């Protein structure tokens, strides 16, 4: 069927000029490299066959003879360059995109296009050129058509179509329904659900040198034929009917030649940059129509891809795709990240926004408040379109999300998709009821040299500014006939109106260019961009500031459509006409975005997040460093203060200890002084007791037991001296100055030899009294000392608590050990002192009772003495007067004692013996008690010694003489033994 159709284009291809032949071979060889290598080629080879783009070129082209396509292209290149090498390089550097129809070609093709869409096949513009008739204009048009086709096939299909073109040249009558297969290199699915593609699968870098082999003088280079506007048509499979089998006409889709032809009441042939047949999948559509644009966006150009077509023809399918066949958006995302991975010398920042235009209102699809239904948040703030010189037209306020991975970006877009309005229409069960715009803003900057870590690199000042480019991926709502549902009708009215405005704008673009060329109205402000939000938003792209790729979707058959066949065909033809107009009218002079410097200079500067972030990072890092410095200083200060406080506390403690020691020593000195005085004046020691005993023995030889008991008490007093000595040693221990304590003890203690200590004024009674007093003083001393120790203990506890609460973990262990040791020592001291006190108490009790006993014993003795004196006096008197009876007393024959008195004396003697026995029993009990408590040890011979534990503590004092032990004193006293 297709072959039955006239094939004017094939004719034209079959009658190529030399340049066309050259194109074929060129594209076969390396279409992509050539495509990208526009700069060098344009400068190096002025004879490039390039469609002139500028209206001004028209004249020149027209003046050129059609037979000299080479010179024509050369001229166009010169025009494209604006007459300067620099401009030329710049313009051509982005020529990896197929060039739009240029001046004369546009002029001619504009007319062709308009006639194409309006005139049936056979009109001179198409048919004649296609058939190769020899009229000049036709040939010119034909040449243009061919070059367009050549360019698009070579540049967009990544080599595949280049091959197809070459084949095409040789197979004039090949079936147009065959389409080239998708390039196999493209992508494989990744674990994350994204698709890894190689952003470098084509060699279109500007740096690629001119390939002289492909830039033959005979034919145009593919890159020369490329433009910044790409128009593709995709044909959706027609379920339930065979293509071209509709009764109202026949369709022919030739993917290889990018041709769609219709033969009906009127016949049309449409050539585009790409024609995708029903067999072409999304991957191929992306590779041919958007991949290069995405790459250019990554290099700093603005790019717009939009899908246009009737409802249900596959716009959303092409843009979003499915899980098994991802569309343009996910594939573009994958490529963006592949490019970033493959460009290590630059750093990137991506932010994405997603909006929809629904019933002429802009909704932010990423804002949570877009959600509808119960529980939905308050309606979002109205989003308006604004314009400024740097950013062009933009929507505000619009949420932008920074994304760092393909998965994240896909997720953000999926969220937006979810929020987008869809509904059921006659053509599509899930029809998009709004125009949806995904905008990905790409910021990139040369990485700072030096430094290995990413931190170093970020800290360094980068060599260049930040380039900001935007990729807009737009899924338009489908045009449709009036629906029955009122809501759908309203939506449809808005959709149709905006699409109509878009069509009008595009249709008027050529007029605008003509006018712009001839008048001062360079901006083309007469174009009705403001008539709809869609055209307003697309204004920057349509007015030439960005690379554009338009994907028009059609369905040749009307199966599945509720619309009548002829209506459907008309709609499809309208889409094709729109595509043709777009192809012919839109001219892009997209330039690489300028690099912005500084974080906050003007609006553009403030928008550059990458720079703002860098500045912010630097500021924050400086702040962090300052804070760290301050923190370190503070910590040092706190540590110093802590150490100082610790020193102070230690010093205070030491002072306190010293003071205590001094107080203790003073008290001790006073006490010892008191003792010395006492011993001198009253003989408070064992000697006094012995003297008393001797006196007693002089009075009565029978009071041996009494003397023994007194001796015991003298021993007891020695024990007291010993305990006093111990007290001194404890004082010295407490003061921490053992040697001085020892000295004191050595120098001030009572002499150890009992015999030496017998005082002159030994009076048993007084001595006991004094001893009691001394012991009481000692007791009060000890009490004072205990309270001092308790105070110190409390202080030590308090200071240890405060130290612990200061959280000084580093000193904690050692101090804890110290404090615990000190506490333990103090506790032991206190315990020992208490034991001593108990001893003393018991001793006091014993001494008191001994004193009482003695007092009792003394009273009869004194009475007896006075009686004796009296009797002596009487006997003396009686002797003088009367003869005295002879003395009968055993003790003194001269002092005879009456039997009653002797009896009394016996009684008295018994009492004394009793009290002495009682005392020695008490002392024995005490000694036994001390032996049991482990203070003393009893040897088998009955001698007593101080235990080593106790002795150890007394080491500072020196060895305790055995005589000091009370029991030893008793044991070594022969009287006691007896
Ligand atoms: N090339 C294709 N191959 C297979 N199925 C397709 C193709 N194009 C579209 N479809 C299917 O056709 C149906 C409609 O497609 P889609 O929703 O993409 O149309 P649309 O143009 O976006 O419609 P609308 O404008 O109403 O949103 C979907 O079920 C989709 O899967």
PDB file of N, CA, C and O and ligand atoms in Angstrom, residues 234 236-237 310-317 428 430-432 477-478, ligand 1:
ATOM      1  N   UNK A 234       5.211  10.465  16.512  1.00  0.00           N
ATOM      2  CA  UNK A 234       5.138   9.060  16.894  1.00  0.00           C
ATOM      3  C   UNK A 234       3.719   8.541  16.610  1.00  0.00           C
ATOM      4  O   UNK A 234       2.726   9.183  16.982  1.00  0.00           O
ATOM      5  N   UNK A 236       0.939   5.873  17.234  1.00  0.00           N
ATOM      6  CA  UNK A 236       0.511   4.882  18.233  1.00  0.00           C
ATOM      7  C   UNK A 236      -0.097   3.677  17.552  1.00  0.00           C
ATOM      8  O   UNK A 236      -0.795   3.813  16.536  1.00  0.00           O
ATOM      9  N   UNK A 237       0.149   2.481  18.073  1.00  0.00           N
ATOM     10  CA  UNK A 237      -0.490   1.305  17.476  1.00  0.00           C
ATOM     11  C   UNK A 237      -2.008   1.446  17.523  1.00  0.00           C
ATOM     12  O   UNK A 237      -2.545   1.956  18.508  1.00  0.00           O
ATOM     13  N   UNK A 310      -3.449  14.485  20.091  1.00  0.00           N
ATOM     14  CA  UNK A 310      -4.828  14.246  20.503  1.00  0.00           C
ATOM     15  C   UNK A 310      -4.858  13.393  21.765  1.00  0.00           C
ATOM     16  O   UNK A 310      -3.915  12.653  22.040  1.00  0.00           O
ATOM     17  N   UNK A 311      -5.964  13.476  22.432  1.00  0.00           N
ATOM     18  CA  UNK A 311      -6.087  12.654  23.645  1.00  0.00           C
ATOM     19  C   UNK A 311      -6.012  11.160  23.293  1.00  0.00           C
ATOM     20  O   UNK A 311      -6.521  10.722  22.259  1.00  0.00           O
ATOM     21  N   UNK A 312      -5.326  10.450  24.096  1.00  0.00           N
ATOM     22  CA  UNK A 312      -5.214   8.999  23.939  1.00  0.00           C
ATOM     23  C   UNK A 312      -4.215   8.538  22.899  1.00  0.00           C
ATOM     24  O   UNK A 312      -4.143   7.346  22.585  1.00  0.00           O
ATOM     25  N   UNK A 313      -3.410   9.439  22.398  1.00  0.00           N
ATOM     26  CA  UNK A 313      -2.492   9.027  21.327  1.00  0.00           C
ATOM     27  C   UNK A 313      -1.108   8.623  21.856  1.00  0.00           C
ATOM     28  O   UNK A 313      -0.243   8.228  21.090  1.00  0.00           O
ATOM     29  N   UNK A 314      -0.902   8.755  23.149  1.00  0.00           N
ATOM     30  CA  UNK A 314       0.350   8.234  23.703  1.00  0.00           C
ATOM     31  C   UNK A 314       1.344   9.280  24.172  1.00  0.00           C
ATOM     32  O   UNK A 314       2.549   9.002  24.265  1.00  0.00           O
ATOM     33  N   UNK A 315       0.868  10.472  24.549  1.00  0.00           N
ATOM     34  CA  UNK A 315       1.796  11.502  25.053  1.00  0.00           C
ATOM     35  C   UNK A 315       2.376  11.076  26.413  1.00  0.00           C
ATOM     36  O   UNK A 315       3.592  11.064  26.606  1.00  0.00           O
ATOM     37  N   UNK A 316       1.457  10.731  27.305  1.00  0.00           N
ATOM     38  CA  UNK A 316       1.929  10.315  28.634  1.00  0.00           C
ATOM     39  C   UNK A 316       2.739   9.029  28.523  1.00  0.00           C
ATOM     40  O   UNK A 316       3.766   8.864  29.203  1.00  0.00           O
ATOM     41  N   UNK A 317       2.287   8.152  27.644  1.00  0.00           N
ATOM     42  CA  UNK A 317       3.012   6.897  27.440  1.00  0.00           C
ATOM     43  C   UNK A 317       4.446   7.188  26.986  1.00  0.00           C
ATOM     44  O   UNK A 317       5.398   6.545  27.421  1.00  0.00           O
ATOM     45  N   UNK A 428      -9.544   8.192  26.115  1.00  0.00           N
ATOM     46  CA  UNK A 428      -8.547   7.710  27.084  1.00  0.00           C
ATOM     47  C   UNK A 428      -9.186   7.538  28.462  1.00  0.00           C
ATOM     48  O   UNK A 428      -9.752   8.484  29.006  1.00  0.00           O
ATOM     49  N   UNK A 430      -7.769   7.088  31.196  1.00  0.00           N
ATOM     50  CA  UNK A 430      -7.056   7.878  32.214  1.00  0.00           C
ATOM     51  C   UNK A 430      -6.342   9.027  31.516  1.00  0.00           C
ATOM     52  O   UNK A 430      -5.145   9.004  31.277  1.00  0.00           O
ATOM     53  N   UNK A 431      -7.157   9.959  31.180  1.00  0.00           N
ATOM     54  CA  UNK A 431      -6.636  11.065  30.371  1.00  0.00           C
ATOM     55  C   UNK A 431      -6.056  12.164  31.260  1.00  0.00           C
ATOM     56  O   UNK A 431      -6.593  12.474  32.315  1.00  0.00           O
ATOM     57  N   UNK A 432      -4.952  12.728  30.817  1.00  0.00           N
ATOM     58  CA  UNK A 432      -4.373  13.856  31.559  1.00  0.00           C
ATOM     59  C   UNK A 432      -5.258  15.072  31.302  1.00  0.00           C
ATOM     60  O   UNK A 432      -5.480  15.437  30.149  1.00  0.00           O
ATOM     61  N   UNK A 477      -1.845  18.249  27.852  1.00  0.00           N
ATOM     62  CA  UNK A 477      -3.139  17.557  27.814  1.00  0.00           C
ATOM     63  C   UNK A 477      -3.535  17.426  26.348  1.00  0.00           C
ATOM     64  O   UNK A 477      -3.111  18.215  25.493  1.00  0.00           O
ATOM     65  N   UNK A 478      -4.343  16.417  26.075  1.00  0.00           N
ATOM     66  CA  UNK A 478      -4.683  16.179  24.665  1.00  0.00           C
ATOM     67  C   UNK A 478      -5.869  17.001  24.194  1.00  0.00           C
ATOM     68  O   UNK A 478      -6.813  17.237  24.941  1.00  0.00           O
TER      69      UNK A 478
HETATM   70  N1  LIG B   1       3.127   3.579  21.447  1.00  0.00           N
HETATM   71  C1  LIG B   1       2.271   2.951  22.244  1.00  0.00           C
HETATM   72  N2  LIG B   1       2.379   1.637  22.392  1.00  0.00           N
HETATM   73  C2  LIG B   1       1.528   0.984  23.191  1.00  0.00           C
HETATM   74  N3  LIG B   1       0.540   1.565  23.867  1.00  0.00           N
HETATM   75  C3  LIG B   1       0.379   2.869  23.745  1.00  0.00           C
HETATM   76  C4  LIG B   1       1.241   3.638  22.954  1.00  0.00           C
HETATM   77  N4  LIG B   1       0.852   4.899  23.048  1.00  0.00           N
HETATM   78  C5  LIG B   1      -0.187   4.936  23.878  1.00  0.00           C
HETATM   79  N5  LIG B   1      -0.478   3.734  24.311  1.00  0.00           N
HETATM   80  C6  LIG B   1      -1.572   3.379  25.228  1.00  0.00           C
HETATM   81  O1  LIG B   1      -2.666   4.200  24.917  1.00  0.00           O
HETATM   82  C7  LIG B   1      -3.325   4.623  26.083  1.00  0.00           C
HETATM   83  C8  LIG B   1      -3.409   6.127  26.102  1.00  0.00           C
HETATM   84  O2  LIG B   1      -2.134   6.623  26.149  1.00  0.00           O
HETATM   85  P1  LIG B   1      -1.767   7.947  26.898  1.00  0.00           P
HETATM   86  O3  LIG B   1      -2.502   8.057  28.173  1.00  0.00           O
HETATM   87  O4  LIG B   1      -0.349   8.039  26.909  1.00  0.00           O
HETATM   88  O5  LIG B   1      -2.389   9.022  25.944  1.00  0.00           O
HETATM   89  P2  LIG B   1      -2.324  10.594  26.077  1.00  0.00           P
HETATM   90  O6  LIG B   1      -1.992  11.121  24.767  1.00  0.00           O
HETATM   91  O7  LIG B   1      -1.460  10.951  27.186  1.00  0.00           O
HETATM   92  O8  LIG B   1      -3.807  10.924  26.427  1.00  0.00           O
HETATM   93  P3  LIG B   1      -4.372  12.205  27.186  1.00  0.00           P
HETATM   94  O9  LIG B   1      -4.036  13.357  26.411  1.00  0.00           O
HETATM   95  O10 LIG B   1      -5.807  11.959  27.268  1.00  0.00           O
HETATM   96  O11 LIG B   1      -3.708  12.166  28.488  1.00  0.00           O
HETATM   97  C9  LIG B   1      -2.581   4.106  27.216  1.00  0.00           C
HETATM   98  O12 LIG B   1      -3.208   2.954  27.704  1.00  0.00           O
HETATM   99  C10 LIG B   1      -1.245   3.714  26.641  1.00  0.00           C
HETATM  100  O13 LIG B   1      -0.696   2.612  27.301  1.00  0.00           O
END
